[in-house]
Structures are given as C-alpha cells and as structure tokens.
Amino acid sequence: ASFTISLHKADNTTVTIKLKPGLPSSCLILMKNGFMSVLKIKPGDNVTFTFTCSTPEKYFITEIQKNIDCVSGPCPFGDVHLYPPGLPRLNRTYIWDVKASTKAGLELKFSASWLRQIEPGETCPDSVSYNINSCIDNATVNIGTFCRNGSVSRIKLLGGVVMSLHLPWHLSLTTSGFNIANRASIKRLCIIESILKGESSITLMSPNYPLGFPEDELMTWQFVVPPNMRASVFFHNYSLSNCERKEERVEYYIPGSPSNPEVFKLSDSQPANIAGSFNMSLQGCDQDAQNPGILRLLFQVVLQHPQVDENVTHLVDLSKEKNVTLTIHSEGWPSHIPLMSEPICLICKDSRTCDRALTLTSGALYRISFLCKDLSRLRITAEKGIGCMDIRWCQRKIYSLSVPKAITRLPIRLHKFIWKILATDMINVEITSPSLKLHQDVQEQRCNMSYSYSIVSATPETELNVGVFCPGGSIEKIQMRNNITISLKTFGKGFINESVPQDLKMSFVPHIKDECIFTVSPNPKTKVYLRTPNWRYGLPPSVSISWFIVVPSKQTARLGFSGDRMGITCETGRAFVNIKEETLGAEEIVRREDELLPQPRNMLHNFWVNVSNCRPVDKTQLTLQFWVTLADKQIDLGIILAVVAGAVVLTVIGLAVCCVKKKKKKTQNPMVGVYNANVNTQMPGKKGLFGKGRQNNDSHVYAVIDDAVVYGHLLKEFNGSVSPEVDVYRPFDGPIGSLPPSPPPFSFRKDTKRSSNTEEAPLPLTDTDQDTYTFAHQKSGQSEDSGDANKKDKGDTSVPLLENKEQE
C-alpha cells in the first residue's frame, strides 16, 4: 500500500519515518527516486511512498514534532490534536515543543482519564505513555513519565515545555488527551495537581528521578482529598545533596493547621491521617560545587476512610524496660512492600504521626492507635540487648527471657522477639528451662507449638547455628561461648495462651572449653533425639560439642546413633565420638571418623557424649544425630533366686541355733561354787604346777561370777516354786593362810537336800599348796544335805570345773 503525507507550512510540523535502532535494513522505503531507510517530511512537503515489506511496523517508527512559539507570538491554546492524518500504522511519537517566557506559566490539563506517574524503565499496560519536560533557558528538567488512568489532572510549568506522546502502531487515536492553557508565573519549577478518589494509593517522584532534583529549586504537589476521607504521606526512597546554603526540606500547607506551613525533614515521619486537601512542596538548596550530591524523592500518598477505632488508644508501657526496641509493622515488612492496590494499615503515635511501621524504644510510655481495617495484617518485632563485661557483676544474676506484658497485651500478633546477648571472650552464656525444658526440632520429632526458639552462637572465628527448640522436651540447660542471639518466632495465634508459663532463663557463667554443652534429662515416656549444631551446613572445623545425659538411679538409658558412620573425611586432624559413664572405673568408648559408630548400648549411670570435629576435606560435613530412651532397671532372675535361697538358709540356721540354746538352757543346772573337803585335789604327775603359794598368786580369786548362779545352790521352795537366794559378792579383805577358806555358814544351806549322782568321781586336781577348791554343777531335782557333807562314795555331786570344760 502507498501512503501520501501532505504538511502545511504554517503547521510547523515535521514527520520523520526511520528504522528502529539496531535492526537490519530488511525493509526499506520506496519512492520515485529510489530506496531509503529514513524519510523526513518537512512543513509544506507532499510525499507519496510505500514499503518494500508487508509488515513495516516491525522495522520502522514515526516521530511527529510540532514546534510552538509562545514567546514572539500568540499561543494556540486549547485541545491538542494529532496531526497530520493518514500516517502509516507504525509506532508513533508525537512531540510538542512549546517555547514560552519564564515570566509566564503553561498549564497542561488532561482529560477525564488523567495520568499516573511511573518509575523510569516501567511500561504502561496499554503502551500509551506521556513524557513531560520543562525547559528553562537552556536547561531541561524531566518532570516525569505518565500512563493513562491515574490521578494527575493538571501540571503547571514555568517557561517552555516539551510534551511527548508515545502510541503503539495498532492503536488509533484522534486526540492527544490534553490541552494547553496560559497561566501567570508560578514562581517555581512546576505544580502537579492530583485528585484522589475513593480508597486509593498513588506514587509520585521528584523531577529528574532517579537523578538529582535541580539545585535550589522549588516544586509543589497539590492533593485534592474528598470529604470524609483521610490522606497519609509516606517517603519510600530519598537521598540528600550536600548543601552549602539553606536546607533541603518538605513543607506542608494543611487547612486548619495552626502552624502552616509545617516543615519536615525528609528523614522525618511525614504527616498522616490528613482530613481535607493539602499542598506539599519540595525545596532544594545551594549545593557544594565540588561534591553536589543528589536530592531525589519517591513517595506515596494513601487515601482511606476514617477507621472506626481510630480514636481508640492502646497503652504501651516500656518505662521499666531496658535496651528494648519494639517495631509494629505490616506483615512481610521490610522486604515486602504492599502493592498500591492493597489496603494499608497505619500505626499512629498521635493523630497526625502515623506510618506503616512504628518503632518504640524502652524508657517511655506510649499511647498508640491504628488506622487499619484488619489488625491481623500487622505484626510486632522486638529486640532486647543484654550484656556482661565483668563476670563479677553478672555471674549470679538470672535474666528471664520472656516477652514483656506490654507486648502481649496489644491486639497485634508477635512475629519475633530477639534477645542479643553480648559477653567478652572469657564469659559464657547458660540457658535453662527448669520446668518446661526444651525440645530440639528434628525430622523425627517436629516442634508443633505456636512458637519456637532459634539459637545462634557467634564467635570471632565462626557462627554456630545451635538449632531450633521449643518447650516440652528434655534439654534442661545449654551452655555456649561468646555472643548469643535467641529469636522467639511465632507461628499462630495461640502464642499468648501457650507462653503464659514461659520459663526460659539466662545467666552468665565462666569460660567453658567446648563450643556448646547440653544437659539432658530424658523423658521416660518418649525417645529423645539430639543432633549436632549447624545441621544444614555441618559442624564447623575443630569444634567440640558435648551432651551430659542424666540417668535416674532406678532406670537404664539406651543410647543409639541414627547412622553407622560420621560421614566425613578429615584433611587435617581427627574427628572423634567419645562416650563415657560418670562412675568410678567406667570404660571410655572412642570412635574415629573412619570407624563404625557404636551399636545401641545400655548406660546404667549418667554419661557424656562428645563430638569433636577435624578439618574435613571439601564437600564433606559432620552431621551427627543420636537418640536416648529410658527404661526401668531389670533385676536378673538368678540373682533373685540366689538372694532368696541365702535368706532361707540363714533363717534355718538362726532357728536351729535358737532351738539348741533354748533346749540347753532348760536342761542346764545353775552353776554354783561348793566346798567339798573330802575330795582329793591332787593330780598325779603334776607336781609343782603352781610355783607360788596362795599368798603370792590369785588362784583363790573367782575369774567370773555369773549373777544368775551366785548362791544358786541355796534354794528354797516358795509357793511350789524353787528360787535361789540372792546376795552380793564382797571381796575378801582379811589375811590369807595356807588352808582353803572355810565353807559358807551353815545357815545359808539349811534348806538344801542331798541327791544321788551317778556321774563318775572327778580326777583329782593338785597344786603345790594342795588347795581344795572345787566347782560343781548341781542337777535339778537334786539337793545337798548337810549331814552327807563328809561322805566319800561315788554319789558325790561335786564335779571339777576344769574337767567339766574338757568334757564339753
């Protein structure tokens, strides 16, 4: 198809058709005088041409530039039309270059669809875009790039303007969508008017963004806010230049404000919850010529309905807390920025100081409110610092690692609470959970509570991810070296209820030799799984970890490993697994990295498990997991039978001894001492047995006198029973002669009766002095009569004591 373009000279319009940059000349323009790749049609020309291909839109673009001079003559104000007609269907760019005096202002007014500013590099959904540049003298400032269907209704400019409209080849438009009007000088670079409707969010940028705002310039945004709506301003990206004079700032003119204009730094939280229309101005400064820097700004204006509970305040008391920072923010903050279409949630310190994220510090009392329809979209992240530089001042102090009530009382879900514990090299940290204890999250036993603790130990050489833990386990204590970070992270709405009995404690302890020491009291009802820290990346080189397993006295522990080997190859050094019971003479079990790990075994006492890493070769990691179970001690049946049999034997022996003694006691007469003058006390062949006379030895002294047999031969009957007369033994104090002592007085024996005795007469016992002492047993039922004392027959009842003992 052929095309004919005719331009009037008075229109001051130039049309240029050219190849797209970087494309080969596979398609050309054909005219009467030949082929060409660029066709330029000037004012007053009438040109007919055709293309050598059927799809010229793939290769060619068209630029239509119209120059308008408002300095030397009147300006053609009003709607701007797309001229000339009959252009080929190519991607088109219309450019209106308007020259104007800086003493006057130009206004670009857009149609009902209005415009939406986009960032550099962003494209419009319908591929229709506007680019606006302000021209002051010889300087050009890019006001911005805009798409259709936005909130920008007018742009007022100082001096000239270069307006560009980019249209795709398939879209046919007959009107530009804006008109130009003449206005008085605005005394600033530009004024951008934005009309806000309904609940919406718009993004705007400073001129030349992301490059620098012109030096010492001023521009204004005018925002039209409908009645019964609230507007809030948020700065998302900004930078400051190096000022020699003045100060870069933002000024607000808010109707009804007692301090108009309100001046803010770019680093301040900007006004929020604004009722009614307002203006916002950006003021630059005189920059340093050597190092000017860049002033730029990207911000957002959010329009929303007043919240029902915007006047409801919540008390956050951090006055008694130390080193605590609390941030209330939207879900996903700060990495996730909500889309412009998403409803926004604001947190306010007062009626006008609101932001998507609000940070509160300890030592103060705050009253906050929320501009948010759904508070479940908000989260709390808090951090607390604890330090110890001298163990003498903090060794005995116990710190409670619990979430302050000021946080749990808020109607916002806690996302994370972080404790950062700082200590010197020779001070370590001990974490305990006395009642709840900790459970290590492993694949076999996942944490199923609404929150967990992530513990990281950081030293100057390495960072050790100790693991993820939750309450309800068997780990009573964890000791770690150097700086520790403990992060409590929640996963559901039940955290407040479950965390009421939080018992995690922390204290500072002297230096430990291992990187980490766990104290574990296994739960008898469950199998306890334990694993080495840094599970994802492997235990760092040359690091030692220990577990102390507590075994109750009436139970037995069974220890087993989840794998057969350590699974690493050492480049330098050796990796070891050491197991040892804490009892005297216990055998230590040691395995190297090239050996099989021990088979499951029973442990009767408290024991240690230590894992020491070497420096492994590349791509090998030391990850070790083991388990512990408890069971009641089982006593061997043979031992039980042996003990019972021994007890029976001892019982029988005891009973037999008791019976013998009892029988013997019943048949034995009481022992008595009796004088018998008719007994021959001389023993043949034993002359000179005693070398001393009676005066010089103790042969006349009784060695033992049993109280039960003293005077036992003096018996009398009393009520049919026989009972011995009792007296007290008194030592003899008089002179000792060569003859035996006289027999006892007759009166002591007046009731005794003599009885016959069938025993043989005793052998005579002789000493040098021919003593006549004799000890005799008196049989029951027999008595000695005084009239028979001088009888010499064999019926005598006296038996020598020595002979009696020999017979026994």
CSV table of C-alpha atoms in Angstrom, one decimal, residues 6 50 58 124 196 208 211 216 219 228 312 326 334 340 349 361 378 384 388 519 572 610 625 643 666 687 725:
chain,number,residue,atom,x,y,z
A,6,SER,CA,0.9,16.5,3.0
A,50,THR,CA,5.5,2.7,0.1
A,58,LYS,CA,8.3,-4.4,12.8
A,124,CYS,CA,2.3,1.3,30.7
A,196,LEU,CA,-7.7,11.4,44.9
A,208,ASN,CA,14.7,14.0,37.1
A,211,LEU,CA,18.7,11.6,39.1
A,216,ASP,CA,17.9,25.4,44.8
A,219,MET,CA,8.2,22.5,43.3
A,228,ASN,CA,-14.8,12.2,54.9
A,312,VAL,CA,-9.1,4.0,70.5
A,326,LEU,CA,9.7,-2.6,69.5
A,334,PRO,CA,10.6,-4.6,55.5
A,340,MET,CA,-0.6,0.0,45.7
A,349,LYS,CA,1.7,7.8,67.8
A,361,THR,CA,12.1,2.4,72.4
A,378,LEU,CA,0.0,-6.2,61.5
A,384,LYS,CA,16.3,-6.7,73.7
A,388,CYS,CA,28.2,-8.6,80.6
A,519,THR,CA,22.4,-31.1,79.8
A,572,THR,CA,43.9,-32.4,59.0
A,610,ASN,CA,31.3,-35.7,73.0
A,625,GLN,CA,22.3,-37.5,65.3
A,643,VAL,CA,19.2,-64.0,97.4
A,666,LYS,CA,16.2,-75.8,130.0
A,687,LYS,CA,53.7,-81.6,141.0
A,725,GLU,CA,18.5,-66.8,147.4
